[in-house]
Amino acid sequence: MMIALIRIGILAVALGAAGVFAIAEGQVTGTLVGAADAVDGDTLRVGPVRVRLWGIDAPEAAQTCLDAVRVPYVCGAASTRAMRAMLARDPMVLCERKGGDIYGRIVALCRNSEGDLGARMVATGWAMDWARYSRGAYRDHQAAARAERLGIW
């Protein structure tokens, strides 16, 4: 118990104004609130905490894709730029923890004043609905982006 309280105290000091959440046995639970930076198109950093956006999958940072005329481009960098642009308009996020991943990141549904970041990444074509986890929550967003040939489509 004392070790858990020390961990909470150290993490609270490290986060400062960057986040508010609880830790139970080393796991972040509840809600994370703070200013976010984009790691890539589907991962944020809120203070020292890495958060994987729930229900979506974006190209990896160095991944290449083919454009409409089959010319390769670094779509992962473009996806990252799209996320950075969203956060530049409003970096304050509220992330509701949904679970964790094999890399030790929190998996969460994150919103800022413009809405669900995952939904917006899929709607603009810079990420895909990861139906295995989202149960199709972003299916319509993806279909519209694909029909309009946005982003990676």
PDB file of N, CA, C and O in Angstrom, residues 52-103:
ATOM      1  N   ARG A  52      -2.775   5.239 -26.474  1.00  0.00           N
ATOM      2  CA  ARG A  52      -3.146   4.724 -27.800  1.00  0.00           C
ATOM      3  C   ARG A  52      -4.626   4.984 -27.964  1.00  0.00           C
ATOM      4  O   ARG A  52      -5.429   4.629 -27.094  1.00  0.00           O
ATOM      5  N   LEU A  53      -5.014   5.632 -29.075  1.00  0.00           N
ATOM      6  CA  LEU A  53      -6.429   5.931 -29.294  1.00  0.00           C
ATOM      7  C   LEU A  53      -7.212   4.646 -29.534  1.00  0.00           C
ATOM      8  O   LEU A  53      -6.831   3.813 -30.362  1.00  0.00           O
ATOM      9  N   TRP A  54      -8.311   4.522 -28.813  1.00  0.00           N
ATOM     10  CA  TRP A  54      -9.172   3.354 -28.889  1.00  0.00           C
ATOM     11  C   TRP A  54      -9.880   3.295 -30.244  1.00  0.00           C
ATOM     12  O   TRP A  54     -10.333   4.303 -30.781  1.00  0.00           O
ATOM     13  N   GLY A  55      -9.946   2.082 -30.810  1.00  0.00           N
ATOM     14  CA  GLY A  55     -10.808   1.811 -31.952  1.00  0.00           C
ATOM     15  C   GLY A  55     -10.291   2.217 -33.316  1.00  0.00           C
ATOM     16  O   GLY A  55     -11.012   2.053 -34.303  1.00  0.00           O
ATOM     17  N   ILE A  56      -9.070   2.763 -33.392  1.00  0.00           N
ATOM     18  CA  ILE A  56      -8.547   3.153 -34.701  1.00  0.00           C
ATOM     19  C   ILE A  56      -7.145   2.600 -34.901  1.00  0.00           C
ATOM     20  O   ILE A  56      -6.468   2.214 -33.955  1.00  0.00           O
ATOM     21  N   ASP A  57      -6.727   2.590 -36.148  1.00  0.00           N
ATOM     22  CA  ASP A  57      -5.360   2.225 -36.490  1.00  0.00           C
ATOM     23  C   ASP A  57      -4.902   3.185 -37.578  1.00  0.00           C
ATOM     24  O   ASP A  57      -5.565   3.325 -38.602  1.00  0.00           O
ATOM     25  N   ALA A  58      -3.792   3.857 -37.335  1.00  0.00           N
ATOM     26  CA  ALA A  58      -3.218   4.792 -38.302  1.00  0.00           C
ATOM     27  C   ALA A  58      -1.905   4.215 -38.816  1.00  0.00           C
ATOM     28  O   ALA A  58      -1.284   3.378 -38.163  1.00  0.00           O
ATOM     29  N   PRO A  59      -1.459   4.670 -39.986  1.00  0.00           N
ATOM     30  CA  PRO A  59      -0.165   4.191 -40.497  1.00  0.00           C
ATOM     31  C   PRO A  59       0.954   4.497 -39.500  1.00  0.00           C
ATOM     32  O   PRO A  59       0.914   5.519 -38.807  1.00  0.00           O
ATOM     33  N   GLU A  60       1.935   3.610 -39.443  1.00  0.00           N
ATOM     34  CA  GLU A  60       3.104   3.832 -38.590  1.00  0.00           C
ATOM     35  C   GLU A  60       3.861   5.057 -39.102  1.00  0.00           C
ATOM     36  O   GLU A  60       3.788   5.391 -40.285  1.00  0.00           O
ATOM     37  N   ALA A  61       4.598   5.727 -38.227  1.00  0.00           N
ATOM     38  CA  ALA A  61       5.232   7.010 -38.548  1.00  0.00           C
ATOM     39  C   ALA A  61       6.045   6.983 -39.850  1.00  0.00           C
ATOM     40  O   ALA A  61       5.991   7.929 -40.632  1.00  0.00           O
ATOM     41  N   ALA A  62       6.777   5.916 -40.106  1.00  0.00           N
ATOM     42  CA  ALA A  62       7.618   5.852 -41.306  1.00  0.00           C
ATOM     43  C   ALA A  62       6.979   5.057 -42.446  1.00  0.00           C
ATOM     44  O   ALA A  62       7.604   4.833 -43.486  1.00  0.00           O
ATOM     45  N   GLN A  63       5.732   4.625 -42.275  1.00  0.00           N
ATOM     46  CA  GLN A  63       5.067   3.789 -43.279  1.00  0.00           C
ATOM     47  C   GLN A  63       4.804   4.564 -44.564  1.00  0.00           C
ATOM     48  O   GLN A  63       4.437   5.730 -44.533  1.00  0.00           O
ATOM     49  N   THR A  64       4.970   3.877 -45.695  1.00  0.00           N
ATOM     50  CA  THR A  64       4.651   4.491 -46.983  1.00  0.00           C
ATOM     51  C   THR A  64       3.375   3.890 -47.544  1.00  0.00           C
ATOM     52  O   THR A  64       3.011   2.748 -47.240  1.00  0.00           O
ATOM     53  N   CYS A  65       2.685   4.680 -48.344  1.00  0.00           N
ATOM     54  CA  CYS A  65       1.467   4.267 -49.036  1.00  0.00           C
ATOM     55  C   CYS A  65       1.604   4.725 -50.479  1.00  0.00           C
ATOM     56  O   CYS A  65       2.511   5.492 -50.811  1.00  0.00           O
ATOM     57  N   LEU A  66       0.687   4.291 -51.325  1.00  0.00           N
ATOM     58  CA  LEU A  66       0.664   4.748 -52.712  1.00  0.00           C
ATOM     59  C   LEU A  66      -0.454   5.774 -52.859  1.00  0.00           C
ATOM     60  O   LEU A  66      -1.569   5.556 -52.390  1.00  0.00           O
ATOM     61  N   ASP A  67      -0.152   6.886 -53.534  1.00  0.00           N
ATOM     62  CA  ASP A  67      -1.187   7.895 -53.755  1.00  0.00           C
ATOM     63  C   ASP A  67      -2.072   7.479 -54.933  1.00  0.00           C
ATOM     64  O   ASP A  67      -1.950   6.360 -55.458  1.00  0.00           O
ATOM     65  N   ALA A  68      -2.959   8.370 -55.357  1.00  0.00           N
ATOM     66  CA  ALA A  68      -3.949   8.050 -56.400  1.00  0.00           C
ATOM     67  C   ALA A  68      -3.319   7.643 -57.731  1.00  0.00           C
ATOM     68  O   ALA A  68      -3.923   6.892 -58.496  1.00  0.00           O
ATOM     69  N   VAL A  69      -2.100   8.123 -58.005  1.00  0.00           N
ATOM     70  CA  VAL A  69      -1.424   7.746 -59.257  1.00  0.00           C
ATOM     71  C   VAL A  69      -0.295   6.745 -58.999  1.00  0.00           C
ATOM     72  O   VAL A  69       0.612   6.595 -59.805  1.00  0.00           O
ATOM     73  N   ARG A  70      -0.396   6.065 -57.824  1.00  0.00           N
ATOM     74  CA  ARG A  70       0.509   4.984 -57.432  1.00  0.00           C
ATOM     75  C   ARG A  70       1.944   5.439 -57.189  1.00  0.00           C
ATOM     76  O   ARG A  70       2.884   4.689 -57.379  1.00  0.00           O
ATOM     77  N   VAL A  71       2.102   6.673 -56.733  1.00  0.00           N
ATOM     78  CA  VAL A  71       3.413   7.188 -56.335  1.00  0.00           C
ATOM     79  C   VAL A  71       3.524   7.032 -54.819  1.00  0.00           C
ATOM     80  O   VAL A  71       2.614   7.457 -54.086  1.00  0.00           O
ATOM     81  N   PRO A  72       4.614   6.428 -54.335  1.00  0.00           N
ATOM     82  CA  PRO A  72       4.758   6.245 -52.892  1.00  0.00           C
ATOM     83  C   PRO A  72       4.940   7.588 -52.161  1.00  0.00           C
ATOM     84  O   PRO A  72       5.567   8.504 -52.674  1.00  0.00           O
ATOM     85  N   TYR A  73       4.348   7.668 -50.971  1.00  0.00           N
ATOM     86  CA  TYR A  73       4.569   8.816 -50.089  1.00  0.00           C
ATOM     87  C   TYR A  73       4.535   8.303 -48.649  1.00  0.00           C
ATOM     88  O   TYR A  73       4.046   7.209 -48.389  1.00  0.00           O
ATOM     89  N   VAL A  74       5.078   9.078 -47.741  1.00  0.00           N
ATOM     90  CA  VAL A  74       5.149   8.654 -46.343  1.00  0.00           C
ATOM     91  C   VAL A  74       3.817   9.008 -45.665  1.00  0.00           C
ATOM     92  O   VAL A  74       3.663  10.064 -45.069  1.00  0.00           O
ATOM     93  N   CYS A  75       2.862   8.099 -45.787  1.00  0.00           N
ATOM     94  CA  CYS A  75       1.520   8.328 -45.238  1.00  0.00           C
ATOM     95  C   CYS A  75       1.527   8.374 -43.719  1.00  0.00           C
ATOM     96  O   CYS A  75       0.697   9.059 -43.114  1.00  0.00           O
ATOM     97  N   GLY A  76       2.477   7.684 -43.087  1.00  0.00           N
ATOM     98  CA  GLY A  76       2.574   7.733 -41.626  1.00  0.00           C
ATOM     99  C   GLY A  76       2.908   9.128 -41.142  1.00  0.00           C
ATOM    100  O   GLY A  76       2.337   9.611 -40.162  1.00  0.00           O
ATOM    101  N   ALA A  77       3.805   9.803 -41.839  1.00  0.00           N
ATOM    102  CA  ALA A  77       4.148  11.186 -41.480  1.00  0.00           C
ATOM    103  C   ALA A  77       2.957  12.104 -41.725  1.00  0.00           C
ATOM    104  O   ALA A  77       2.694  13.016 -40.934  1.00  0.00           O
ATOM    105  N   ALA A  78       2.220  11.859 -42.797  1.00  0.00           N
ATOM    106  CA  ALA A  78       1.036  12.677 -43.094  1.00  0.00           C
ATOM    107  C   ALA A  78      -0.033  12.476 -42.018  1.00  0.00           C
ATOM    108  O   ALA A  78      -0.681  13.448 -41.581  1.00  0.00           O
ATOM    109  N   SER A  79      -0.212  11.257 -41.555  1.00  0.00           N
ATOM    110  CA  SER A  79      -1.171  10.965 -40.496  1.00  0.00           C
ATOM    111  C   SER A  79      -0.756  11.666 -39.197  1.00  0.00           C
ATOM    112  O   SER A  79      -1.591  12.255 -38.496  1.00  0.00           O
ATOM    113  N   THR A  80       0.521  11.621 -38.891  1.00  0.00           N
ATOM    114  CA  THR A  80       1.040  12.293 -37.697  1.00  0.00           C
ATOM    115  C   THR A  80       0.801  13.799 -37.794  1.00  0.00           C
ATOM    116  O   THR A  80       0.374  14.435 -36.824  1.00  0.00           O
ATOM    117  N   ARG A  81       1.044  14.379 -38.966  1.00  0.00           N
ATOM    118  CA  ARG A  81       0.804  15.819 -39.158  1.00  0.00           C
ATOM    119  C   ARG A  81      -0.672  16.164 -38.942  1.00  0.00           C
ATOM    120  O   ARG A  81      -1.002  17.195 -38.367  1.00  0.00           O
ATOM    121  N   ALA A  82      -1.567  15.282 -39.415  1.00  0.00           N
ATOM    122  CA  ALA A  82      -3.007  15.518 -39.231  1.00  0.00           C
ATOM    123  C   ALA A  82      -3.358  15.543 -37.743  1.00  0.00           C
ATOM    124  O   ALA A  82      -4.116  16.417 -37.293  1.00  0.00           O
ATOM    125  N   MET A  83      -2.810  14.608 -36.966  1.00  0.00           N
ATOM    126  CA  MET A  83      -3.072  14.590 -35.523  1.00  0.00           C
ATOM    127  C   MET A  83      -2.476  15.830 -34.866  1.00  0.00           C
ATOM    128  O   MET A  83      -3.117  16.461 -34.015  1.00  0.00           O
ATOM    129  N   ARG A  84      -1.268  16.211 -35.261  1.00  0.00           N
ATOM    130  CA  ARG A  84      -0.648  17.415 -34.683  1.00  0.00           C
ATOM    131  C   ARG A  84      -1.471  18.658 -34.983  1.00  0.00           C
ATOM    132  O   ARG A  84      -1.599  19.538 -34.131  1.00  0.00           O
ATOM    133  N   ALA A  85      -2.038  18.733 -36.177  1.00  0.00           N
ATOM    134  CA  ALA A  85      -2.872  19.886 -36.536  1.00  0.00           C
ATOM    135  C   ALA A  85      -4.120  19.940 -35.654  1.00  0.00           C
ATOM    136  O   ALA A  85      -4.530  21.018 -35.211  1.00  0.00           O
ATOM    137  N   MET A  86      -4.737  18.780 -35.377  1.00  0.00           N
ATOM    138  CA  MET A  86      -5.910  18.742 -34.502  1.00  0.00           C
ATOM    139  C   MET A  86      -5.552  19.225 -33.100  1.00  0.00           C
ATOM    140  O   MET A  86      -6.304  19.980 -32.475  1.00  0.00           O
ATOM    141  N   LEU A  87      -4.409  18.787 -32.610  1.00  0.00           N
ATOM    142  CA  LEU A  87      -3.995  19.165 -31.262  1.00  0.00           C
ATOM    143  C   LEU A  87      -3.487  20.596 -31.203  1.00  0.00           C
ATOM    144  O   LEU A  87      -3.550  21.228 -30.142  1.00  0.00           O
ATOM    145  N   ALA A  88      -3.001  21.137 -32.319  1.00  0.00           N
ATOM    146  CA  ALA A  88      -2.561  22.534 -32.341  1.00  0.00           C
ATOM    147  C   ALA A  88      -3.749  23.466 -32.113  1.00  0.00           C
ATOM    148  O   ALA A  88      -3.618  24.516 -31.477  1.00  0.00           O
ATOM    149  N   ARG A  89      -4.914  23.087 -32.617  1.00  0.00           N
ATOM    150  CA  ARG A  89      -6.121  23.891 -32.420  1.00  0.00           C
ATOM    151  C   ARG A  89      -6.607  23.828 -30.982  1.00  0.00           C
ATOM    152  O   ARG A  89      -7.144  24.796 -30.466  1.00  0.00           O
ATOM    153  N   ASP A  90      -6.433  22.667 -30.337  1.00  0.00           N
ATOM    154  CA  ASP A  90      -6.829  22.509 -28.940  1.00  0.00           C
ATOM    155  C   ASP A  90      -6.109  21.294 -28.355  1.00  0.00           C
ATOM    156  O   ASP A  90      -6.540  20.160 -28.551  1.00  0.00           O
ATOM    157  N   PRO A  91      -5.021  21.518 -27.631  1.00  0.00           N
ATOM    158  CA  PRO A  91      -4.246  20.392 -27.090  1.00  0.00           C
ATOM    159  C   PRO A  91      -4.842  19.747 -25.843  1.00  0.00           C
ATOM    160  O   PRO A  91      -4.429  18.655 -25.460  1.00  0.00           O
ATOM    161  N   MET A  92      -5.812  20.389 -25.203  1.00  0.00           N
ATOM    162  CA  MET A  92      -6.380  19.829 -23.969  1.00  0.00           C
ATOM    163  C   MET A  92      -7.316  18.669 -24.291  1.00  0.00           C
ATOM    164  O   MET A  92      -8.282  18.837 -25.028  1.00  0.00           O
ATOM    165  N   VAL A  93      -6.994  17.502 -23.749  1.00  0.00           N
ATOM    166  CA  VAL A  93      -7.780  16.303 -24.019  1.00  0.00           C
ATOM    167  C   VAL A  93      -8.329  15.708 -22.740  1.00  0.00           C
ATOM    168  O   VAL A  93      -7.788  15.918 -21.655  1.00  0.00           O
ATOM    169  N   LEU A  94      -9.403  14.976 -22.901  1.00  0.00           N
ATOM    170  CA  LEU A  94      -9.980  14.159 -21.844  1.00  0.00           C
ATOM    171  C   LEU A  94     -10.012  12.750 -22.412  1.00  0.00           C
ATOM    172  O   LEU A  94     -10.633  12.517 -23.446  1.00  0.00           O
ATOM    173  N   CYS A  95      -9.279  11.845 -21.784  1.00  0.00           N
ATOM    174  CA  CYS A  95      -9.178  10.464 -22.276  1.00  0.00           C
ATOM    175  C   CYS A  95      -9.813   9.513 -21.272  1.00  0.00           C
ATOM    176  O   CYS A  95      -9.425   9.492 -20.105  1.00  0.00           O
ATOM    177  N   GLU A  96     -10.775   8.724 -21.741  1.00  0.00           N
ATOM    178  CA  GLU A  96     -11.449   7.723 -20.916  1.00  0.00           C
ATOM    179  C   GLU A  96     -10.798   6.371 -21.191  1.00  0.00           C
ATOM    180  O   GLU A  96     -10.898   5.857 -22.303  1.00  0.00           O
ATOM    181  N   ARG A  97     -10.165   5.815 -20.183  1.00  0.00           N
ATOM    182  CA  ARG A  97      -9.430   4.566 -20.342  1.00  0.00           C
ATOM    183  C   ARG A  97     -10.364   3.423 -20.708  1.00  0.00           C
ATOM    184  O   ARG A  97     -11.392   3.210 -20.078  1.00  0.00           O
ATOM    185  N   LYS A  98      -9.977   2.667 -21.757  1.00  0.00           N
ATOM    186  CA  LYS A  98     -10.729   1.486 -22.182  1.00  0.00           C
ATOM    187  C   LYS A  98      -9.949   0.208 -21.886  1.00  0.00           C
ATOM    188  O   LYS A  98     -10.502  -0.873 -21.918  1.00  0.00           O
ATOM    189  N   GLY A  99      -8.638   0.332 -21.669  1.00  0.00           N
ATOM    190  CA  GLY A  99      -7.793  -0.824 -21.424  1.00  0.00           C
ATOM    191  C   GLY A  99      -6.337  -0.462 -21.632  1.00  0.00           C
ATOM    192  O   GLY A  99      -5.952   0.697 -21.504  1.00  0.00           O
ATOM    193  N   GLY A 100      -5.560  -1.484 -21.963  1.00  0.00           N
ATOM    194  CA  GLY A 100      -4.141  -1.287 -22.214  1.00  0.00           C
ATOM    195  C   GLY A 100      -3.711  -2.131 -23.392  1.00  0.00           C
ATOM    196  O   GLY A 100      -4.485  -2.949 -23.892  1.00  0.00           O
ATOM    197  N   ASP A 101      -2.480  -1.911 -23.863  1.00  0.00           N
ATOM    198  CA  ASP A 101      -1.980  -2.730 -24.970  1.00  0.00           C
ATOM    199  C   ASP A 101      -0.694  -3.440 -24.578  1.00  0.00           C
ATOM    200  O   ASP A 101      -0.185  -3.252 -23.470  1.00  0.00           O
ATOM    201  N   ILE A 102      -0.168  -4.242 -25.473  1.00  0.00           N
ATOM    202  CA  ILE A 102       1.014  -5.046 -25.171  1.00  0.00           C
ATOM    203  C   ILE A 102       2.279  -4.208 -25.021  1.00  0.00           C
ATOM    204  O   ILE A 102       3.278  -4.699 -24.529  1.00  0.00           O
ATOM    205  N   TYR A 103       2.222  -2.937 -25.407  1.00  0.00           N
ATOM    206  CA  TYR A 103       3.382  -2.053 -25.282  1.00  0.00           C
ATOM    207  C   TYR A 103       3.329  -1.208 -24.015  1.00  0.00           C
ATOM    208  O   TYR A 103       4.134  -0.309 -23.828  1.00  0.00           O
TER     209      TYR A 103
END
